[in-house]
Rosetta silent file (secondary structure, phi, psi, omega in degrees, C-alpha in Angstrom):
SEQUENCE: XXXXXXXXXXXXXXXXXXXXXXXXXXXXXXXXXXXXXXXXXXXXXXXXXXXXXXXXXXXXXXXXXXXXXXXXXXXXXXXXXXXXXXXXXXXXXXXXXXXXXXXXXXXXXXXXXXXXXXXXXXXXXXXXXXXXXXXXXXXXXXXXXXXXXXXXXXXXXXXXXXXXXXXXXXXXXXXXXXXXXXXXXXXXXXXXXXXXXXXXX
SCORE:     score description
SCORE:     0.000 S_00000001
   1 L     0.000  148.395 -178.070    0.000    0.000    0.000 S_00000001
   2 E  -119.506  136.224  175.062    1.141    3.520   -0.731 S_00000001
   3 E   -80.561  135.162  178.757    0.407    6.630    1.300 S_00000001
   4 L   -87.613  119.078 -179.662   -1.072    9.475   -0.752 S_00000001
   5 L  -124.733  127.046  177.406    0.838   12.694   -0.134 S_00000001
   6 L  -100.499  131.816  179.764    0.047   15.967   -1.901 S_00000001
   7 L  -143.664  152.473  177.916    2.866   18.465   -2.265 S_00000001
   8 L  -102.453  143.003  176.912    3.497   21.587   -4.308 S_00000001
   9 L   -81.717  143.799  179.933    6.639   22.057   -6.360 S_00000001
  10 L   -83.293   55.183  179.321    8.753   25.118   -5.619 S_00000001
  11 L  -119.808  127.221 -178.536    8.519   26.250   -9.221 S_00000001
  12 L   -62.847  141.051  177.949    7.054   29.655  -10.088 S_00000001
  13 L   -93.864  127.131 -179.941    3.849   29.480  -12.100 S_00000001
  14 L   -63.928  140.916 -179.996    3.751   31.744  -15.155 S_00000001
  15 L   -79.234  134.376  178.355    1.076   34.395  -14.989 S_00000001
  16 L   -70.568  144.377  174.197   -1.636   34.137  -17.661 S_00000001
  17 L   -81.443  153.261  176.779   -2.003   37.039  -20.056 S_00000001
  18 L   -56.714  123.938  179.220   -5.419   38.645  -20.376 S_00000001
  19 L    75.909    5.930 -177.212   -7.389   36.490  -22.773 S_00000001
  20 L  -105.326 -168.397 -177.412   -4.441   34.096  -23.054 S_00000001
  21 L  -104.828  133.390 -177.962   -3.596   30.585  -21.928 S_00000001
  22 L   -66.066  -14.810 -177.102   -2.113   29.996  -18.491 S_00000001
  23 L   -90.504   -4.227  177.939    0.194   27.362  -19.997 S_00000001
  24 L   -91.209  154.234 -177.916    2.032   29.808  -22.258 S_00000001
  25 E  -124.382  147.547  176.596    5.110   31.684  -21.087 S_00000001
  26 E  -112.700  120.999 -179.177    6.489   35.109  -21.934 S_00000001
  27 L   -93.332  135.918  179.476   10.248   35.381  -21.920 S_00000001
  28 L   -58.515  139.515  176.696   11.853   38.721  -21.001 S_00000001
  29 L    76.926   13.218 -177.547   13.328   40.563  -23.969 S_00000001
  30 L  -109.858   22.970  179.814   11.426   38.539  -26.528 S_00000001
  31 L    55.342   39.306  175.346    9.039   41.306  -27.574 S_00000001
  32 L    60.946   27.389 -179.162    6.227   39.635  -25.689 S_00000001
  33 L   -74.319  131.956  178.183    6.407   36.608  -27.980 S_00000001
  34 E   -85.006  126.382  177.887    4.304   33.694  -26.806 S_00000001
  35 E  -121.521  135.877  178.847    6.176   30.412  -26.786 S_00000001
  36 L   -66.973  148.126  179.213    4.612   27.018  -25.997 S_00000001
  37 L   -66.537  145.368  177.584    5.992   25.286  -22.910 S_00000001
  38 L   -78.884  140.418  177.473    8.600   22.637  -23.524 S_00000001
  39 L  -120.108   93.594 -170.381    7.632   19.054  -22.686 S_00000001
  40 H   -58.375  -34.599 -174.142   10.929   17.191  -22.292 S_00000001
  41 H   -75.398   -3.111  174.888    9.413   13.696  -22.176 S_00000001
  42 H   -96.374   -3.277 -179.617    8.006   14.055  -25.706 S_00000001
  43 L   -80.835  136.889 -178.042   11.446   14.613  -27.211 S_00000001
  44 L   106.700  138.732 -172.354   12.875   11.616  -29.015 S_00000001
  45 L   -71.323  -19.535 -174.858   11.315    9.366  -31.622 S_00000001
  46 L   -94.642   -3.291 -176.302   10.711    6.424  -29.269 S_00000001
  47 L   -76.603  131.445  177.224    8.765    8.313  -26.623 S_00000001
  48 L  -130.754  123.746  177.289    5.075    7.362  -26.266 S_00000001
  49 L   -73.202  140.457 -178.787    2.786    9.043  -23.771 S_00000001
  50 L  -101.942  141.440  173.040    0.755    6.614  -21.662 S_00000001
  51 E   -75.143  153.176 -179.819   -2.881    7.039  -20.685 S_00000001
  52 E  -117.906  123.973  175.598   -3.734    7.053  -16.985 S_00000001
  53 E  -117.211  148.237  177.651   -6.754    5.204  -15.626 S_00000001
  54 E  -120.877  147.161 -175.078   -8.038    5.098  -12.041 S_00000001
  55 E  -140.095  140.816 -177.048  -10.020    2.290  -10.418 S_00000001
  56 E  -103.634  117.830  176.409  -11.827    2.029   -7.101 S_00000001
  57 E  -101.623   99.091  178.105  -11.289   -1.118   -5.045 S_00000001
  58 L  -106.240  135.929  174.773  -13.993   -1.108   -2.373 S_00000001
  59 E  -122.940  134.106  177.861  -14.456   -3.978    0.071 S_00000001
  60 L   -85.035 -173.449 -177.143  -17.472   -4.340    2.361 S_00000001
  61 L   -63.550  -18.219  178.959  -17.494   -5.834    5.865 S_00000001
  62 L   -96.853    6.039 -179.987  -17.522   -9.361    4.405 S_00000001
  63 L    79.463   15.512  178.755  -14.467   -8.759    2.253 S_00000001
  64 E   -87.026  147.652 -176.985  -16.470   -8.572   -0.974 S_00000001
  65 E  -104.045  144.057 -178.471  -15.326   -6.233   -3.744 S_00000001
  66 E   -85.108  127.674  176.540  -17.613   -3.833   -5.628 S_00000001
  67 E  -133.556  151.056  178.214  -17.935   -4.366   -9.399 S_00000001
  68 E  -115.783  144.539  177.405  -20.213   -2.842  -12.019 S_00000001
  69 E   -88.060  116.609 -177.475  -21.770   -4.528  -15.067 S_00000001
  70 E   -69.620  143.212  177.229  -20.854   -2.524  -18.171 S_00000001
  71 L   -62.324  141.410 -178.672  -23.622   -1.598  -20.591 S_00000001
  72 L   -59.931  -23.850  179.695  -23.562   -3.827  -23.724 S_00000001
  73 L   -94.169    9.451  179.521  -23.181   -0.720  -25.928 S_00000001
  74 L   -63.073  144.760  178.673  -20.220    0.630  -23.953 S_00000001
  75 L   -63.159  -25.604 -179.720  -17.222    1.616  -26.049 S_00000001
  76 L  -132.113  132.964  170.454  -15.104   -0.573  -23.763 S_00000001
  77 L    59.611   42.335  176.265  -15.835   -3.926  -22.100 S_00000001
  78 L   -60.012  137.907 -179.833  -19.532   -4.174  -22.930 S_00000001
  79 L    66.389   16.098  176.582  -21.361   -6.872  -20.919 S_00000001
  80 L  -112.956  151.990  173.013  -18.335   -7.348  -18.662 S_00000001
  81 E   -82.616  146.978 -174.928  -17.978   -6.668  -14.946 S_00000001
  82 E  -156.880  161.057  170.081  -15.396   -4.062  -14.033 S_00000001
  83 L   -60.008  157.468  161.718  -14.164   -1.786  -11.294 S_00000001
  84 E   -64.844  122.627 -169.375  -15.694    1.649  -10.929 S_00000001
  85 E  -151.444  165.679  176.174  -13.183    3.394  -13.156 S_00000001
  86 E  -167.545  164.752  176.245  -12.331    6.374  -15.325 S_00000001
  87 E   -99.537  138.875 -178.891   -9.556    8.011  -17.290 S_00000001
  88 L   -65.190  134.483  171.360   -7.794   11.040  -15.899 S_00000001
  89 L   -96.692 -143.617  176.493   -8.601   14.330  -17.535 S_00000001
  90 L   -85.461   75.615 -173.655   -6.659   17.474  -16.571 S_00000001
  91 L  -161.819  164.475  176.549   -6.750   16.491  -12.891 S_00000001
  92 L   -75.069  162.538 -178.989   -4.865   14.427  -10.352 S_00000001
  93 H   -62.252  -42.537 -178.889   -5.501   10.698  -10.103 S_00000001
  94 H   -68.640  -39.103  176.626   -7.163   10.971   -6.673 S_00000001
  95 H   -60.898  -42.192  177.884   -9.349   13.872   -7.822 S_00000001
  96 H   -61.444  -44.687 -179.382  -10.431   11.766  -10.809 S_00000001
  97 H   -59.509  -46.908 -178.284  -11.221    8.807   -8.549 S_00000001
  98 H   -65.081  -39.955  178.108  -13.379   10.888   -6.213 S_00000001
  99 H   -63.757  -47.062 -179.093  -15.199   12.505   -9.131 S_00000001
 100 H   -64.172  -38.263  179.800  -15.916    9.175  -10.824 S_00000001
 101 H   -60.898  -39.008  178.893  -17.138    7.601   -7.572 S_00000001
 102 H   -74.378  -47.233 -175.878  -19.728   10.360   -7.205 S_00000001
 103 H   -65.578  -39.257 -174.308  -20.735   10.576  -10.863 S_00000001
 104 H   -88.654  -33.699 -171.620  -21.051    6.830  -11.441 S_00000001
 105 H  -133.404    0.588  178.962  -22.276    5.496   -8.106 S_00000001
 106 L    70.985   25.296 -179.574  -23.215    8.392   -5.792 S_00000001
 107 L   -97.822  138.447  179.105  -20.387    7.613   -3.358 S_00000001
 108 E  -107.517  123.846 -176.101  -18.665   10.351   -1.367 S_00000001
 109 L  -127.325  134.452  175.650  -14.993    9.759   -0.601 S_00000001
 110 L   -86.306  131.444  178.796  -12.560   11.870    1.418 S_00000001
 111 H   -54.118  -30.295 -179.169   -9.101   12.106   -0.212 S_00000001
 112 H   -67.290  -16.818 -178.685   -7.565   11.350    3.200 S_00000001
 113 H   -97.415    9.301 -176.256   -9.197    7.896    3.081 S_00000001
 114 E  -101.781  136.390  174.734   -7.643    6.928   -0.262 S_00000001
 115 E  -139.205  146.214 -179.914   -4.598    4.688   -0.643 S_00000001
 116 E   -82.177  127.208 -177.999   -2.900    3.196   -3.699 S_00000001
 117 E  -103.970  -41.710 -170.049   -3.082   -0.618   -3.757 S_00000001
 118 E  -154.378  149.597  176.508   -1.933   -1.805   -7.164 S_00000001
 119 E  -129.823  134.017  175.344   -0.617   -0.560  -10.513 S_00000001
 120 E  -120.103  136.307  173.630   -0.969   -2.304  -13.874 S_00000001
 121 E  -107.957  111.720 -166.784    0.900   -1.375  -17.044 S_00000001
 122 E  -124.152  139.164  167.173   -1.341   -2.606  -19.845 S_00000001
 123 L  -130.841  120.938 -172.720   -1.313   -2.661  -23.630 S_00000001
 124 L   -74.767  -30.443 -176.963   -4.456   -4.205  -25.143 S_00000001
 125 L  -153.157  154.178  177.677   -3.076   -4.868  -28.623 S_00000001
 126 L   -55.214  128.606 -178.880    0.216   -4.514  -30.517 S_00000001
 127 L    84.453   -4.911  179.203    0.664   -0.858  -31.371 S_00000001
 128 L   -75.292  165.359 -179.805   -2.117    0.202  -28.997 S_00000001
 129 L   -70.118  128.054  174.694   -1.753    3.032  -26.504 S_00000001
 130 L   -67.512  142.120 -179.774   -0.064    1.876  -23.297 S_00000001
 131 E  -125.164  133.076  172.700   -2.178    2.486  -20.210 S_00000001
 132 E   -99.132  107.269 -175.284   -1.064    2.884  -16.613 S_00000001
 133 E   -99.595  116.552 -176.415   -4.001    1.584  -14.581 S_00000001
 134 E  -104.770  128.737 -178.070   -3.963    2.675  -10.943 S_00000001
 135 E  -110.676  119.517 -178.545   -6.110    0.832   -8.383 S_00000001
 136 E  -112.059  150.147  171.866   -7.002    2.736   -5.203 S_00000001
 137 E  -111.983  140.261  171.063   -8.799    1.648   -2.064 S_00000001
 138 E  -103.908  121.306 -179.239  -11.042    3.896   -0.002 S_00000001
 139 L   -69.763  -30.130  178.360  -10.914    2.934    3.665 S_00000001
 140 L  -142.405  155.692  176.536  -14.208    4.745    4.282 S_00000001
 141 L  -158.504  164.838  176.479  -16.966    6.207    2.133 S_00000001
 142 E  -117.104  140.282  177.186  -20.475    7.592    2.378 S_00000001
 143 L   106.921  165.453  175.772  -23.469    6.340    0.427 S_00000001
 144 L  -113.055  132.737 -177.737  -24.781    3.133   -1.113 S_00000001
 145 L   -53.955  128.548  177.942  -23.751    2.270   -4.690 S_00000001
 146 L  -135.795  152.097 -179.938  -26.467    3.300   -7.143 S_00000001
 147 L   -79.996  108.497 -178.668  -26.678    3.310  -10.931 S_00000001
 148 L  -109.392  -12.727  177.070  -26.322    6.967  -11.923 S_00000001
 149 L  -130.241   74.932 -173.995  -25.081    6.505  -15.487 S_00000001
 150 L   -63.407  -16.601  176.318  -27.291    3.735  -16.924 S_00000001
 151 L   -77.888  -10.097  179.238  -25.839    4.225  -20.399 S_00000001
 152 L  -115.124  -36.653 -174.680  -22.489    3.034  -19.006 S_00000001
 153 E  -135.390  132.134 -177.557  -23.315    0.718  -16.101 S_00000001
 154 E   -92.837  -27.509 -175.690  -26.354   -1.524  -15.586 S_00000001
 155 E  -164.310  154.121  170.985  -25.787   -2.680  -12.000 S_00000001
 156 E  -113.921  143.225 -179.066  -23.454   -2.668   -9.018 S_00000001
 157 E  -152.291  145.020  175.783  -22.804   -5.836   -7.043 S_00000001
 158 E   -90.291  130.245 -177.401  -20.517   -7.024   -4.265 S_00000001
 159 E  -122.515  137.171  172.068  -18.493  -10.122   -5.191 S_00000001
 160 E   -67.088  137.526 -175.858  -16.430  -12.464   -3.037 S_00000001
 161 L   -68.150  -15.959  176.399  -12.831  -12.301   -4.248 S_00000001
 162 L   -93.656   -0.390 -178.558  -12.756  -16.117   -4.359 S_00000001
 163 L  -141.098   57.689 -177.696  -15.905  -16.245   -6.526 S_00000001
 164 L   -76.234  155.132 -179.866  -15.497  -13.516   -9.134 S_00000001
 165 L   -65.849  148.621  177.957  -17.728  -13.432  -12.243 S_00000001
 166 L   -65.081  -38.388 -179.316  -16.490  -15.254  -15.339 S_00000001
 167 L   -88.825   77.212 -177.056  -17.240  -12.191  -17.474 S_00000001
 168 E  -127.508  137.121  177.526  -14.726   -9.872  -15.812 S_00000001
 169 L   -52.734  126.610 -173.264  -12.315   -7.435  -17.462 S_00000001
 170 H   -54.391  -43.118 -177.197   -8.998   -9.372  -17.534 S_00000001
 171 H   -73.909  -23.418  173.764   -6.825   -6.671  -16.003 S_00000001
 172 H   -68.265  -41.164  176.034   -9.377   -6.095  -13.218 S_00000001
 173 H   -61.428  -43.838  179.711   -9.135   -9.799  -12.378 S_00000001
 174 H   -61.438  -38.613  179.244   -5.337   -9.558  -12.439 S_00000001
 175 H   -66.112  -45.877 -178.854   -5.458   -6.573  -10.069 S_00000001
 176 H   -62.342  -43.149  178.557   -7.790   -8.304   -7.597 S_00000001
 177 H   -66.179  -38.517  177.645   -5.641  -11.434   -7.619 S_00000001
 178 H   -63.755  -42.239  178.789   -2.493   -9.348   -7.213 S_00000001
 179 H   -62.785  -39.382 -179.681   -3.976   -7.472   -4.248 S_00000001
 180 H   -58.652  -37.217 -175.872   -4.955  -10.777   -2.603 S_00000001
 181 H   -99.056    3.863  176.256   -1.347  -11.983   -2.616 S_00000001
 182 L    83.626   16.167  177.571    0.207   -8.618   -1.772 S_00000001
 183 L   -84.055  141.309 -174.781    1.680   -7.898   -5.192 S_00000001
 184 L  -106.933   -8.601 -174.843    1.784   -4.187   -6.053 S_00000001
 185 E  -145.878  138.460  178.626    2.576   -4.256   -9.793 S_00000001
 186 E  -139.090  142.123  172.547    1.404   -6.235  -12.852 S_00000001
 187 E  -115.558  136.783  178.992    2.202   -6.030  -16.568 S_00000001
 188 E  -135.130  135.035  175.388   -0.241   -7.292  -19.205 S_00000001
 189 L    87.433   -5.589 -179.442    0.079   -7.441  -22.985 S_00000001
 190 L   -91.547  148.119  174.595    3.788   -6.625  -23.108 S_00000001
 191 L   -64.932  148.140  179.389    6.382   -8.981  -24.628 S_00000001
 192 L   -67.458  127.538 -179.669    8.448  -10.823  -22.060 S_00000001
 193 L   -60.967  139.015  177.573   11.761   -8.993  -21.560 S_00000001
 194 L   -70.557  136.529  177.868   14.753  -10.903  -22.885 S_00000001
 195 L   -77.434  139.056  177.391   17.074  -12.149  -20.160 S_00000001
 196 L   -68.937  136.542  178.560   20.602  -10.876  -20.294 S_00000001
 197 L   -62.510  142.476  179.237   23.097  -13.623  -21.119 S_00000001
 198 L   -71.079  141.741  178.487   25.128  -14.807  -18.182 S_00000001
 199 L   -72.692  136.833  177.643   28.734  -13.733  -18.144 S_00000001
 200 L   -85.191  140.103 -179.365   31.221  -16.488  -18.725 S_00000001
 201 L   -85.058    0.000    0.000   33.997  -16.835  -16.235 S_00000001
């Protein structure tokens, strides 16, 4: 388990120009020329940005985990059971988790009650976008799970971790099994790394 700590970087934030974008910077002596911010991790031909997904691992008093049945017309995982989940927008992972919990199931979660349990690095198909899937647990929450987005989720149900549904998103199953045995990281869909040859004496 990982403790969630929020901290601010000691880096000055550029002031937005009137009617401008807060992400642009004005350099002194450049005749007020607007230059886009540099993003160092996009430099280089082999660099690929990864998507970030967040998932809520809730367990009730009987140790059952909460899963939702995806709508059959969902763009992803139709007719499969899955964690309450979402993709990060321009927000932190914990903020995204709390927002999704309220929007999808009417659950209220305090950021102080959130802890990171498991991380999966997933690629669904060769050439597909790599995804970093983060699984968080809320130690406490308010509310009872309810279907608030019926076009995405048909039902919520508590499942025993030893009797999970057959129709379950594969990486969600891998996360639940990893959490059960205390593993904190899983890779899915990636080629197995080649082992370095042993040095000869």
